[in-house]
Amino acid sequence: MPRPLIGICAGIEQARYGAWDEVVALVPRSYHDAVQRAGAIGVLLPPDAAVTRDPSELLDRLDGLVIAGGTDVDSASYGAEAHPETKNTSVDRDDFEVALCREALRREM
């Protein structure tokens, strides 16, 4: 029986490593390690506009979903005003993760 495939949502950040200084999709390694210890395969999920519009295609291929921590969530994504200390939001990531969460909850995933 194949191991479960677990999507781990990733942030988009500027990173410098080795010879590169690039915009990257990243998530702390501890998320992958935890998924692997649980006997599953972790796959990185950077924000994707097509998936935001229709998360079904992606969720049809996954057995589970991890929403990893990251920058502040844009309060507009849930209809509230921003707290004065809210900073470094990512509308693309928020929209992507909210769409995935809504569909995953609808499926009782």
PDB file of N, CA and C in Angstrom:
ATOM      1  N   MET A   1       0.845  -1.181   0.000  1.00  0.00           N
ATOM      2  CA  MET A   1       0.000   0.000   0.000  1.00  0.00           C
ATOM      3  C   MET A   1       0.890   1.244   0.000  1.00  0.00           C
ATOM      4  N   PRO A   2       0.622   2.216  -0.886  1.00  0.00           N
ATOM      5  CA  PRO A   2       1.462   3.412  -0.938  1.00  0.00           C
ATOM      6  C   PRO A   2       1.287   4.281   0.311  1.00  0.00           C
ATOM      7  N   ARG A   3       2.353   4.980   0.647  1.00  0.00           N
ATOM      8  CA  ARG A   3       2.281   5.899   1.780  1.00  0.00           C
ATOM      9  C   ARG A   3       1.358   7.068   1.440  1.00  0.00           C
ATOM     10  N   PRO A   4       0.666   7.615   2.439  1.00  0.00           N
ATOM     11  CA  PRO A   4      -0.184   8.785   2.183  1.00  0.00           C
ATOM     12  C   PRO A   4       0.646   9.960   1.674  1.00  0.00           C
ATOM     13  N   LEU A   5       0.038  10.779   0.834  1.00  0.00           N
ATOM     14  CA  LEU A   5       0.668  11.966   0.271  1.00  0.00           C
ATOM     15  C   LEU A   5       0.059  13.188   0.968  1.00  0.00           C
ATOM     16  N   ILE A   6       0.902  13.940   1.664  1.00  0.00           N
ATOM     17  CA  ILE A   6       0.447  15.069   2.471  1.00  0.00           C
ATOM     18  C   ILE A   6       1.007  16.366   1.903  1.00  0.00           C
ATOM     19  N   GLY A   7       0.132  17.284   1.534  1.00  0.00           N
ATOM     20  CA  GLY A   7       0.555  18.586   1.038  1.00  0.00           C
ATOM     21  C   GLY A   7       0.876  19.513   2.194  1.00  0.00           C
ATOM     22  N   ILE A   8       1.991  20.226   2.086  1.00  0.00           N
ATOM     23  CA  ILE A   8       2.419  21.184   3.102  1.00  0.00           C
ATOM     24  C   ILE A   8       2.499  22.554   2.437  1.00  0.00           C
ATOM     25  N   CYS A   9       1.627  23.477   2.845  1.00  0.00           N
ATOM     26  CA  CYS A   9       1.605  24.802   2.228  1.00  0.00           C
ATOM     27  C   CYS A   9       2.887  25.565   2.541  1.00  0.00           C
ATOM     28  N   ALA A  10       3.410  26.233   1.524  1.00  0.00           N
ATOM     29  CA  ALA A  10       4.697  26.921   1.624  1.00  0.00           C
ATOM     30  C   ALA A  10       4.540  28.421   1.431  1.00  0.00           C
ATOM     31  N   GLY A  11       5.456  29.143   2.025  1.00  0.00           N
ATOM     32  CA  GLY A  11       5.531  30.580   1.825  1.00  0.00           C
ATOM     33  C   GLY A  11       6.457  30.910   0.669  1.00  0.00           C
ATOM     34  N   ILE A  12       6.323  32.110   0.152  1.00  0.00           N
ATOM     35  CA  ILE A  12       7.206  32.610  -0.889  1.00  0.00           C
ATOM     36  C   ILE A  12       8.036  33.723  -0.259  1.00  0.00           C
ATOM     37  N   GLU A  13       9.338  33.536  -0.240  1.00  0.00           N
ATOM     38  CA  GLU A  13      10.241  34.466   0.445  1.00  0.00           C
ATOM     39  C   GLU A  13      11.515  34.661  -0.365  1.00  0.00           C
ATOM     40  N   GLN A  14      12.180  35.748  -0.119  1.00  0.00           N
ATOM     41  CA  GLN A  14      13.509  35.979  -0.669  1.00  0.00           C
ATOM     42  C   GLN A  14      14.496  35.220   0.212  1.00  0.00           C
ATOM     43  N   ALA A  15      15.402  34.468  -0.393  1.00  0.00           N
ATOM     44  CA  ALA A  15      16.373  33.701   0.380  1.00  0.00           C
ATOM     45  C   ALA A  15      17.725  33.724  -0.314  1.00  0.00           C
ATOM     46  N   ARG A  16      18.770  33.739   0.488  1.00  0.00           N
ATOM     47  CA  ARG A  16      20.124  33.678  -0.030  1.00  0.00           C
ATOM     48  C   ARG A  16      20.767  32.414   0.509  1.00  0.00           C
ATOM     49  N   TYR A  17      21.264  31.578  -0.402  1.00  0.00           N
ATOM     50  CA  TYR A  17      21.928  30.332  -0.021  1.00  0.00           C
ATOM     51  C   TYR A  17      22.886  29.944  -1.132  1.00  0.00           C
ATOM     52  N   GLY A  18      24.036  29.435  -0.759  1.00  0.00           N
ATOM     53  CA  GLY A  18      25.043  29.087  -1.764  1.00  0.00           C
ATOM     54  C   GLY A  18      25.312  30.265  -2.677  1.00  0.00           C
ATOM     55  N   ALA A  19      25.256  30.041  -3.976  1.00  0.00           N
ATOM     56  CA  ALA A  19      25.487  31.096  -4.957  1.00  0.00           C
ATOM     57  C   ALA A  19      24.209  31.838  -5.330  1.00  0.00           C
ATOM     58  N   TRP A  20      23.086  31.486  -4.739  1.00  0.00           N
ATOM     59  CA  TRP A  20      21.794  32.047  -5.137  1.00  0.00           C
ATOM     60  C   TRP A  20      21.290  33.102  -4.166  1.00  0.00           C
ATOM     61  N   ASP A  21      20.584  34.055  -4.731  1.00  0.00           N
ATOM     62  CA  ASP A  21      19.793  35.030  -3.990  1.00  0.00           C
ATOM     63  C   ASP A  21      18.494  35.120  -4.781  1.00  0.00           C
ATOM     64  N   GLU A  22      17.517  34.316  -4.384  1.00  0.00           N
ATOM     65  CA  GLU A  22      16.322  34.088  -5.200  1.00  0.00           C
ATOM     66  C   GLU A  22      15.041  34.164  -4.366  1.00  0.00           C
ATOM     67  N   VAL A  23      13.942  34.347  -5.053  1.00  0.00           N
ATOM     68  CA  VAL A  23      12.632  34.168  -4.437  1.00  0.00           C
ATOM     69  C   VAL A  23      12.368  32.663  -4.441  1.00  0.00           C
ATOM     70  N   VAL A  24      12.017  32.110  -3.273  1.00  0.00           N
ATOM     71  CA  VAL A  24      11.858  30.662  -3.142  1.00  0.00           C
ATOM     72  C   VAL A  24      10.537  30.313  -2.461  1.00  0.00           C
ATOM     73  N   ALA A  25      10.090  29.083  -2.685  1.00  0.00           N
ATOM     74  CA  ALA A  25       8.989  28.498  -1.919  1.00  0.00           C
ATOM     75  C   ALA A  25       9.644  27.720  -0.789  1.00  0.00           C
ATOM     76  N   LEU A  26       9.227  27.996   0.440  1.00  0.00           N
ATOM     77  CA  LEU A  26       9.897  27.323   1.548  1.00  0.00           C
ATOM     78  C   LEU A  26       8.937  27.019   2.687  1.00  0.00           C
ATOM     79  N   VAL A  27       9.349  26.034   3.448  1.00  0.00           N
ATOM     80  CA  VAL A  27       8.647  25.633   4.663  1.00  0.00           C
ATOM     81  C   VAL A  27       9.713  25.035   5.589  1.00  0.00           C
ATOM     82  N   PRO A  28       9.619  25.255   6.880  1.00  0.00           N
ATOM     83  CA  PRO A  28      10.618  24.663   7.767  1.00  0.00           C
ATOM     84  C   PRO A  28      10.694  23.141   7.606  1.00  0.00           C
ATOM     85  N   ARG A  29      11.881  22.603   7.639  1.00  0.00           N
ATOM     86  CA  ARG A  29      12.122  21.175   7.464  1.00  0.00           C
ATOM     87  C   ARG A  29      11.378  20.339   8.499  1.00  0.00           C
ATOM     88  N   SER A  30      11.125  20.914   9.671  1.00  0.00           N
ATOM     89  CA  SER A  30      10.448  20.161  10.734  1.00  0.00           C
ATOM     90  C   SER A  30       9.067  19.659  10.302  1.00  0.00           C
ATOM     91  N   TYR A  31       8.398  20.359   9.394  1.00  0.00           N
ATOM     92  CA  TYR A  31       7.098  19.892   8.901  1.00  0.00           C
ATOM     93  C   TYR A  31       7.273  18.602   8.094  1.00  0.00           C
ATOM     94  N   HIS A  32       8.243  18.599   7.183  1.00  0.00           N
ATOM     95  CA  HIS A  32       8.510  17.389   6.393  1.00  0.00           C
ATOM     96  C   HIS A  32       8.932  16.240   7.294  1.00  0.00           C
ATOM     97  N   ASP A  33       9.790  16.539   8.255  1.00  0.00           N
ATOM     98  CA  ASP A  33      10.260  15.489   9.167  1.00  0.00           C
ATOM     99  C   ASP A  33       9.087  14.854   9.915  1.00  0.00           C
ATOM    100  N   ALA A  34       8.159  15.678  10.401  1.00  0.00           N
ATOM    101  CA  ALA A  34       7.002  15.156  11.146  1.00  0.00           C
ATOM    102  C   ALA A  34       6.112  14.298  10.253  1.00  0.00           C
ATOM    103  N   VAL A  35       5.888  14.737   9.014  1.00  0.00           N
ATOM    104  CA  VAL A  35       5.071  13.970   8.072  1.00  0.00           C
ATOM    105  C   VAL A  35       5.742  12.630   7.777  1.00  0.00           C
ATOM    106  N   GLN A  36       7.051  12.647   7.576  1.00  0.00           N
ATOM    107  CA  GLN A  36       7.773  11.407   7.292  1.00  0.00           C
ATOM    108  C   GLN A  36       7.758  10.471   8.503  1.00  0.00           C
ATOM    109  N   ARG A  37       7.926  11.012   9.700  1.00  0.00           N
ATOM    110  CA  ARG A  37       7.872  10.169  10.904  1.00  0.00           C
ATOM    111  C   ARG A  37       6.510   9.497  11.049  1.00  0.00           C
ATOM    112  N   ALA A  38       5.479  10.166  10.552  1.00  0.00           N
ATOM    113  CA  ALA A  38       4.127   9.600  10.609  1.00  0.00           C
ATOM    114  C   ALA A  38       3.894   8.573   9.508  1.00  0.00           C
ATOM    115  N   GLY A  39       4.900   8.352   8.646  1.00  0.00           N
ATOM    116  CA  GLY A  39       4.792   7.332   7.607  1.00  0.00           C
ATOM    117  C   GLY A  39       4.252   7.821   6.285  1.00  0.00           C
ATOM    118  N   ALA A  40       4.225   9.133   6.081  1.00  0.00           N
ATOM    119  CA  ALA A  40       3.680   9.696   4.849  1.00  0.00           C
ATOM    120  C   ALA A  40       4.784  10.382   4.044  1.00  0.00           C
ATOM    121  N   ILE A  41       4.410  10.836   2.857  1.00  0.00           N
ATOM    122  CA  ILE A  41       5.295  11.612   1.996  1.00  0.00           C
ATOM    123  C   ILE A  41       4.795  13.051   2.007  1.00  0.00           C
ATOM    124  N   GLY A  42       5.678  13.992   2.302  1.00  0.00           N
ATOM    125  CA  GLY A  42       5.321  15.406   2.289  1.00  0.00           C
ATOM    126  C   GLY A  42       5.673  16.042   0.960  1.00  0.00           C
ATOM    127  N   VAL A  43       4.759  16.838   0.430  1.00  0.00           N
ATOM    128  CA  VAL A  43       5.025  17.578  -0.804  1.00  0.00           C
ATOM    129  C   VAL A  43       4.778  19.068  -0.546  1.00  0.00           C
ATOM    130  N   LEU A  44       5.658  19.872  -1.077  1.00  0.00           N
ATOM    131  CA  LEU A  44       5.606  21.318  -0.906  1.00  0.00           C
ATOM    132  C   LEU A  44       4.541  21.915  -1.822  1.00  0.00           C
ATOM    133  N   LEU A  45       3.696  22.791  -1.281  1.00  0.00           N
ATOM    134  CA  LEU A  45       2.624  23.418  -2.053  1.00  0.00           C
ATOM    135  C   LEU A  45       2.781  24.934  -2.050  1.00  0.00           C
ATOM    136  N   PRO A  46       3.453  25.497  -3.042  1.00  0.00           N
ATOM    137  CA  PRO A  46       3.507  26.959  -3.136  1.00  0.00           C
ATOM    138  C   PRO A  46       2.169  27.486  -3.639  1.00  0.00           C
ATOM    139  N   PRO A  47       1.834  28.740  -3.330  1.00  0.00           N
ATOM    140  CA  PRO A  47       0.581  29.309  -3.837  1.00  0.00           C
ATOM    141  C   PRO A  47       0.471  29.152  -5.354  1.00  0.00           C
ATOM    142  N   ASP A  48      -0.739  28.838  -5.804  1.00  0.00           N
ATOM    143  CA  ASP A  48      -1.004  28.578  -7.218  1.00  0.00           C
ATOM    144  C   ASP A  48      -2.381  29.152  -7.535  1.00  0.00           C
ATOM    145  N   ALA A  49      -2.426  30.137  -8.418  1.00  0.00           N
ATOM    146  CA  ALA A  49      -3.685  30.821  -8.720  1.00  0.00           C
ATOM    147  C   ALA A  49      -4.751  29.870  -9.259  1.00  0.00           C
ATOM    148  N   ALA A  50      -4.372  28.898 -10.077  1.00  0.00           N
ATOM    149  CA  ALA A  50      -5.353  27.948 -10.617  1.00  0.00           C
ATOM    150  C   ALA A  50      -5.941  27.090  -9.505  1.00  0.00           C
ATOM    151  N   VAL A  51      -5.119  26.687  -8.551  1.00  0.00           N
ATOM    152  CA  VAL A  51      -5.616  25.897  -7.412  1.00  0.00           C
ATOM    153  C   VAL A  51      -6.501  26.756  -6.524  1.00  0.00           C
ATOM    154  N   THR A  52      -6.149  28.030  -6.372  1.00  0.00           N
ATOM    155  CA  THR A  52      -6.989  28.931  -5.577  1.00  0.00           C
ATOM    156  C   THR A  52      -8.385  29.004  -6.173  1.00  0.00           C
ATOM    157  N   ARG A  53      -8.475  29.069  -7.501  1.00  0.00           N
ATOM    158  CA  ARG A  53      -9.781  29.121  -8.166  1.00  0.00           C
ATOM    159  C   ARG A  53     -10.539  27.804  -8.028  1.00  0.00           C
ATOM    160  N   ASP A  54      -9.829  26.674  -8.088  1.00  0.00           N
ATOM    161  CA  ASP A  54     -10.464  25.358  -8.002  1.00  0.00           C
ATOM    162  C   ASP A  54      -9.525  24.386  -7.301  1.00  0.00           C
ATOM    163  N   PRO A  55      -9.617  24.283  -5.968  1.00  0.00           N
ATOM    164  CA  PRO A  55      -8.707  23.419  -5.224  1.00  0.00           C
ATOM    165  C   PRO A  55      -8.969  21.923  -5.403  1.00  0.00           C
ATOM    166  N   SER A  56     -10.045  21.554  -6.056  1.00  0.00           N
ATOM    167  CA  SER A  56     -10.404  20.141  -6.175  1.00  0.00           C
ATOM    168  C   SER A  56      -9.339  19.309  -6.877  1.00  0.00           C
ATOM    169  N   GLU A  57      -8.777  19.822  -7.954  1.00  0.00           N
ATOM    170  CA  GLU A  57      -7.791  19.050  -8.712  1.00  0.00           C
ATOM    171  C   GLU A  57      -6.610  18.650  -7.823  1.00  0.00           C
ATOM    172  N   LEU A  58      -6.138  19.574  -7.011  1.00  0.00           N
ATOM    173  CA  LEU A  58      -5.020  19.259  -6.125  1.00  0.00           C
ATOM    174  C   LEU A  58      -5.458  18.344  -4.987  1.00  0.00           C
ATOM    175  N   LEU A  59      -6.560  18.668  -4.329  1.00  0.00           N
ATOM    176  CA  LEU A  59      -6.991  17.864  -3.179  1.00  0.00           C
ATOM    177  C   LEU A  59      -7.385  16.454  -3.573  1.00  0.00           C
ATOM    178  N   ASP A  60      -7.804  16.251  -4.819  1.00  0.00           N
ATOM    179  CA  ASP A  60      -8.097  14.897  -5.293  1.00  0.00           C
ATOM    180  C   ASP A  60      -6.858  14.008  -5.237  1.00  0.00           C
ATOM    181  N   ARG A  61      -5.676  14.609  -5.276  1.00  0.00           N
ATOM    182  CA  ARG A  61      -4.419  13.859  -5.316  1.00  0.00           C
ATOM    183  C   ARG A  61      -3.761  13.716  -3.948  1.00  0.00           C
ATOM    184  N   LEU A  62      -4.282  14.418  -2.955  1.00  0.00           N
ATOM    185  CA  LEU A  62      -3.673  14.406  -1.624  1.00  0.00           C
ATOM    186  C   LEU A  62      -4.507  13.602  -0.644  1.00  0.00           C
ATOM    187  N   ASP A  63      -3.808  13.046   0.345  1.00  0.00           N
ATOM    188  CA  ASP A  63      -4.485  12.339   1.437  1.00  0.00           C
ATOM    189  C   ASP A  63      -4.638  13.222   2.662  1.00  0.00           C
ATOM    190  N   GLY A  64      -3.902  14.309   2.705  1.00  0.00           N
ATOM    191  CA  GLY A  64      -3.965  15.216   3.846  1.00  0.00           C
ATOM    192  C   GLY A  64      -3.325  16.536   3.502  1.00  0.00           C
ATOM    193  N   LEU A  65      -3.512  17.505   4.401  1.00  0.00           N
ATOM    194  CA  LEU A  65      -3.068  18.865   4.156  1.00  0.00           C
ATOM    195  C   LEU A  65      -2.548  19.455   5.460  1.00  0.00           C
ATOM    196  N   VAL A  66      -1.382  20.111   5.376  1.00  0.00           N
ATOM    197  CA  VAL A  66      -0.812  20.824   6.517  1.00  0.00           C
ATOM    198  C   VAL A  66      -0.714  22.295   6.134  1.00  0.00           C
ATOM    199  N   ILE A  67      -1.303  23.151   6.964  1.00  0.00           N
ATOM    200  CA  ILE A  67      -1.164  24.588   6.779  1.00  0.00           C
ATOM    201  C   ILE A  67      -0.052  25.012   7.729  1.00  0.00           C
ATOM    202  N   ALA A  68       1.132  25.240   7.167  1.00  0.00           N
ATOM    203  CA  ALA A  68       2.309  25.573   7.972  1.00  0.00           C
ATOM    204  C   ALA A  68       2.228  27.023   8.444  1.00  0.00           C
ATOM    205  N   GLY A  69       2.870  27.303   9.545  1.00  0.00           N
ATOM    206  CA  GLY A  69       2.930  28.672  10.045  1.00  0.00           C
ATOM    207  C   GLY A  69       3.696  29.567   9.092  1.00  0.00           C
ATOM    208  N   GLY A  70       3.565  30.846   9.291  1.00  0.00           N
ATOM    209  CA  GLY A  70       4.268  31.783   8.422  1.00  0.00           C
ATOM    210  C   GLY A  70       3.981  33.215   8.814  1.00  0.00           C
ATOM    211  N   THR A  71       3.925  34.078   7.821  1.00  0.00           N
ATOM    212  CA  THR A  71       3.680  35.493   8.069  1.00  0.00           C
ATOM    213  C   THR A  71       2.243  35.712   8.534  1.00  0.00           C
ATOM    214  N   ASP A  72       1.950  36.942   8.940  1.00  0.00           N
ATOM    215  CA  ASP A  72       0.605  37.273   9.401  1.00  0.00           C
ATOM    216  C   ASP A  72      -0.413  37.054   8.280  1.00  0.00           C
ATOM    217  N   VAL A  73      -1.612  36.667   8.670  1.00  0.00           N
ATOM    218  CA  VAL A  73      -2.715  36.503   7.722  1.00  0.00           C
ATOM    219  C   VAL A  73      -3.363  37.864   7.512  1.00  0.00           C
ATOM    220  N   ASP A  74      -3.632  38.206   6.267  1.00  0.00           N
ATOM    221  CA  ASP A  74      -4.305  39.465   5.947  1.00  0.00           C
ATOM    222  C   ASP A  74      -5.726  39.401   6.491  1.00  0.00           C
ATOM    223  N   SER A  75      -6.049  40.285   7.416  1.00  0.00           N
ATOM    224  CA  SER A  75      -7.362  40.253   8.064  1.00  0.00           C
ATOM    225  C   SER A  75      -8.502  40.475   7.075  1.00  0.00           C
ATOM    226  N   ALA A  76      -8.236  41.094   5.949  1.00  0.00           N
ATOM    227  CA  ALA A  76      -9.272  41.270   4.932  1.00  0.00           C
ATOM    228  C   ALA A  76      -9.753  39.921   4.400  1.00  0.00           C
ATOM    229  N   SER A  77      -8.902  38.884   4.485  1.00  0.00           N
ATOM    230  CA  SER A  77      -9.284  37.568   3.978  1.00  0.00           C
ATOM    231  C   SER A  77     -10.398  36.936   4.803  1.00  0.00           C
ATOM    232  N   TYR A  78     -10.618  37.434   6.021  1.00  0.00           N
ATOM    233  CA  TYR A  78     -11.734  36.933   6.827  1.00  0.00           C
ATOM    234  C   TYR A  78     -12.648  38.069   7.281  1.00  0.00           C
ATOM    235  N   GLY A  79     -12.602  39.188   6.554  1.00  0.00           N
ATOM    236  CA  GLY A  79     -13.560  40.271   6.746  1.00  0.00           C
ATOM    237  C   GLY A  79     -13.339  41.144   7.964  1.00  0.00           C
ATOM    238  N   ALA A  80     -12.114  41.257   8.433  1.00  0.00           N
ATOM    239  CA  ALA A  80     -11.831  42.083   9.605  1.00  0.00           C
ATOM    240  C   ALA A  80     -10.851  43.191   9.246  1.00  0.00           C
ATOM    241  N   GLU A  81     -10.711  44.137  10.168  1.00  0.00           N
ATOM    242  CA  GLU A  81      -9.731  45.200   9.985  1.00  0.00           C
ATOM    243  C   GLU A  81      -8.386  44.732  10.524  1.00  0.00           C
ATOM    244  N   ALA A  82      -7.326  45.228   9.911  1.00  0.00           N
ATOM    245  CA  ALA A  82      -5.979  44.841  10.326  1.00  0.00           C
ATOM    246  C   ALA A  82      -5.642  45.416  11.699  1.00  0.00           C
ATOM    247  N   HIS A  83      -4.999  44.612  12.510  1.00  0.00           N
ATOM    248  CA  HIS A  83      -4.446  45.076  13.774  1.00  0.00           C
ATOM    249  C   HIS A  83      -3.246  45.956  13.435  1.00  0.00           C
ATOM    250  N   PRO A  84      -2.970  46.988  14.216  1.00  0.00           N
ATOM    251  CA  PRO A  84      -1.835  47.863  13.904  1.00  0.00           C
ATOM    252  C   PRO A  84      -0.495  47.134  13.795  1.00  0.00           C
ATOM    253  N   GLU A  85      -0.345  46.002  14.439  1.00  0.00           N
ATOM    254  CA  GLU A  85       0.920  45.263  14.390  1.00  0.00           C
ATOM    255  C   GLU A  85       0.966  44.206  13.286  1.00  0.00           C
ATOM    256  N   THR A  86      -0.104  44.065  12.505  1.00  0.00           N
ATOM    257  CA  THR A  86      -0.104  43.113  11.392  1.00  0.00           C
ATOM    258  C   THR A  86       0.879  43.591  10.334  1.00  0.00           C
ATOM    259  N   LYS A  87       1.741  42.662   9.881  1.00  0.00           N
ATOM    260  CA  LYS A  87       2.743  43.040   8.882  1.00  0.00           C
ATOM    261  C   LYS A  87       3.107  41.829   8.027  1.00  0.00           C
ATOM    262  N   ASN A  88       3.751  42.113   6.906  1.00  0.00           N
ATOM    263  CA  ASN A  88       4.276  41.074   6.016  1.00  0.00           C
ATOM    264  C   ASN A  88       3.218  40.067   5.576  1.00  0.00           C
ATOM    265  N   THR A  89       2.035  40.537   5.236  1.00  0.00           N
ATOM    266  CA  THR A  89       0.997  39.621   4.773  1.00  0.00           C
ATOM    267  C   THR A  89       1.254  39.210   3.331  1.00  0.00           C
ATOM    268  N   SER A  90       0.644  38.103   2.919  1.00  0.00           N
ATOM    269  CA  SER A  90       0.747  37.606   1.545  1.00  0.00           C
ATOM    270  C   SER A  90      -0.650  37.227   1.081  1.00  0.00           C
ATOM    271  N   VAL A  91      -1.269  38.110   0.332  1.00  0.00           N
ATOM    272  CA  VAL A  91      -2.634  37.879  -0.140  1.00  0.00           C
ATOM    273  C   VAL A  91      -2.709  36.598  -0.972  1.00  0.00           C
ATOM    274  N   ASP A  92      -1.728  36.367  -1.851  1.00  0.00           N
ATOM    275  CA  ASP A  92      -1.739  35.155  -2.682  1.00  0.00           C
ATOM    276  C   ASP A  92      -1.708  33.899  -1.817  1.00  0.00           C
ATOM    277  N   ARG A  93      -0.854  33.873  -0.809  1.00  0.00           N
ATOM    278  CA  ARG A  93      -0.769  32.697   0.069  1.00  0.00           C
ATOM    279  C   ARG A  93      -2.050  32.540   0.882  1.00  0.00           C
ATOM    280  N   ASP A  94      -2.546  33.645   1.424  1.00  0.00           N
ATOM    281  CA  ASP A  94      -3.779  33.572   2.212  1.00  0.00           C
ATOM    282  C   ASP A  94      -4.936  33.039   1.382  1.00  0.00           C
ATOM    283  N   ASP A  95      -5.117  33.584   0.179  1.00  0.00           N
ATOM    284  CA  ASP A  95      -6.212  33.131  -0.684  1.00  0.00           C
ATOM    285  C   ASP A  95      -6.068  31.652  -1.027  1.00  0.00           C
ATOM    286  N   PHE A  96      -4.839  31.225  -1.324  1.00  0.00           N
ATOM    287  CA  PHE A  96      -4.542  29.828  -1.649  1.00  0.00           C
ATOM    288  C   PHE A  96      -4.897  28.914  -0.473  1.00  0.00           C
ATOM    289  N   GLU A  97      -4.420  29.261   0.707  1.00  0.00           N
ATOM    290  CA  GLU A  97      -4.643  28.412   1.876  1.00  0.00           C
ATOM    291  C   GLU A  97      -6.107  28.401   2.300  1.00  0.00           C
ATOM    292  N   VAL A  98      -6.780  29.543   2.214  1.00  0.00           N
ATOM    293  CA  VAL A  98      -8.200  29.589   2.567  1.00  0.00           C
ATOM    294  C   VAL A  98      -9.008  28.720   1.610  1.00  0.00           C
ATOM    295  N   ALA A  99      -8.712  28.800   0.313  1.00  0.00           N
ATOM    296  CA  ALA A  99      -9.421  27.970  -0.664  1.00  0.00           C
ATOM    297  C   ALA A  99      -9.195  26.486  -0.379  1.00  0.00           C
ATOM    298  N   LEU A 100      -7.946  26.102  -0.098  1.00  0.00           N
ATOM    299  CA  LEU A 100      -7.653  24.700   0.223  1.00  0.00           C
ATOM    300  C   LEU A 100      -8.371  24.267   1.493  1.00  0.00           C
ATOM    301  N   CYS A 101      -8.337  25.106   2.515  1.00  0.00           N
ATOM    302  CA  CYS A 101      -8.982  24.756   3.788  1.00  0.00           C
ATOM    303  C   CYS A 101     -10.491  24.580   3.629  1.00  0.00           C
ATOM    304  N   ARG A 102     -11.096  25.505   2.926  1.00  0.00           N
ATOM    305  CA  ARG A 102     -12.562  25.410   2.740  1.00  0.00           C
ATOM    306  C   ARG A 102     -12.941  24.108   2.045  1.00  0.00           C
ATOM    307  N   GLU A 103     -12.210  23.775   0.971  1.00  0.00           N
ATOM    308  CA  GLU A 103     -12.536  22.551   0.240  1.00  0.00           C
ATOM    309  C   GLU A 103     -12.174  21.313   1.055  1.00  0.00           C
ATOM    310  N   ALA A 104     -11.060  21.360   1.768  1.00  0.00           N
ATOM    311  CA  ALA A 104     -10.689  20.211   2.611  1.00  0.00           C
ATOM    312  C   ALA A 104     -11.722  19.999   3.708  1.00  0.00           C
ATOM    313  N   LEU A 105     -12.213  21.051   4.306  1.00  0.00           N
ATOM    314  CA  LEU A 105     -13.250  20.927   5.334  1.00  0.00           C
ATOM    315  C   LEU A 105     -14.555  20.393   4.733  1.00  0.00           C
ATOM    316  N   ARG A 106     -14.904  20.891   3.538  1.00  0.00           N
ATOM    317  CA  ARG A 106     -16.115  20.416   2.884  1.00  0.00           C
ATOM    318  C   ARG A 106     -16.040  18.909   2.660  1.00  0.00           C
ATOM    319  N   ARG A 107     -14.835  18.419   2.350  1.00  0.00           N
ATOM    320  CA  ARG A 107     -14.611  16.983   2.108  1.00  0.00           C
ATOM    321  C   ARG A 107     -14.397  16.189   3.389  1.00  0.00           C
ATOM    322  N   GLU A 108     -14.326  16.900   4.528  1.00  0.00           N
ATOM    323  CA  GLU A 108     -13.981  16.260   5.813  1.00  0.00           C
ATOM    324  C   GLU A 108     -12.639  15.554   5.715  1.00  0.00           C
ATOM    325  N   MET A 109     -11.704  16.213   5.084  1.00  0.00           N
ATOM    326  CA  MET A 109     -10.372  15.671   4.823  1.00  0.00           C
ATOM    327  C   MET A 109      -9.492  15.752   6.070  1.00  0.00           C
TER     328      MET A 109
END
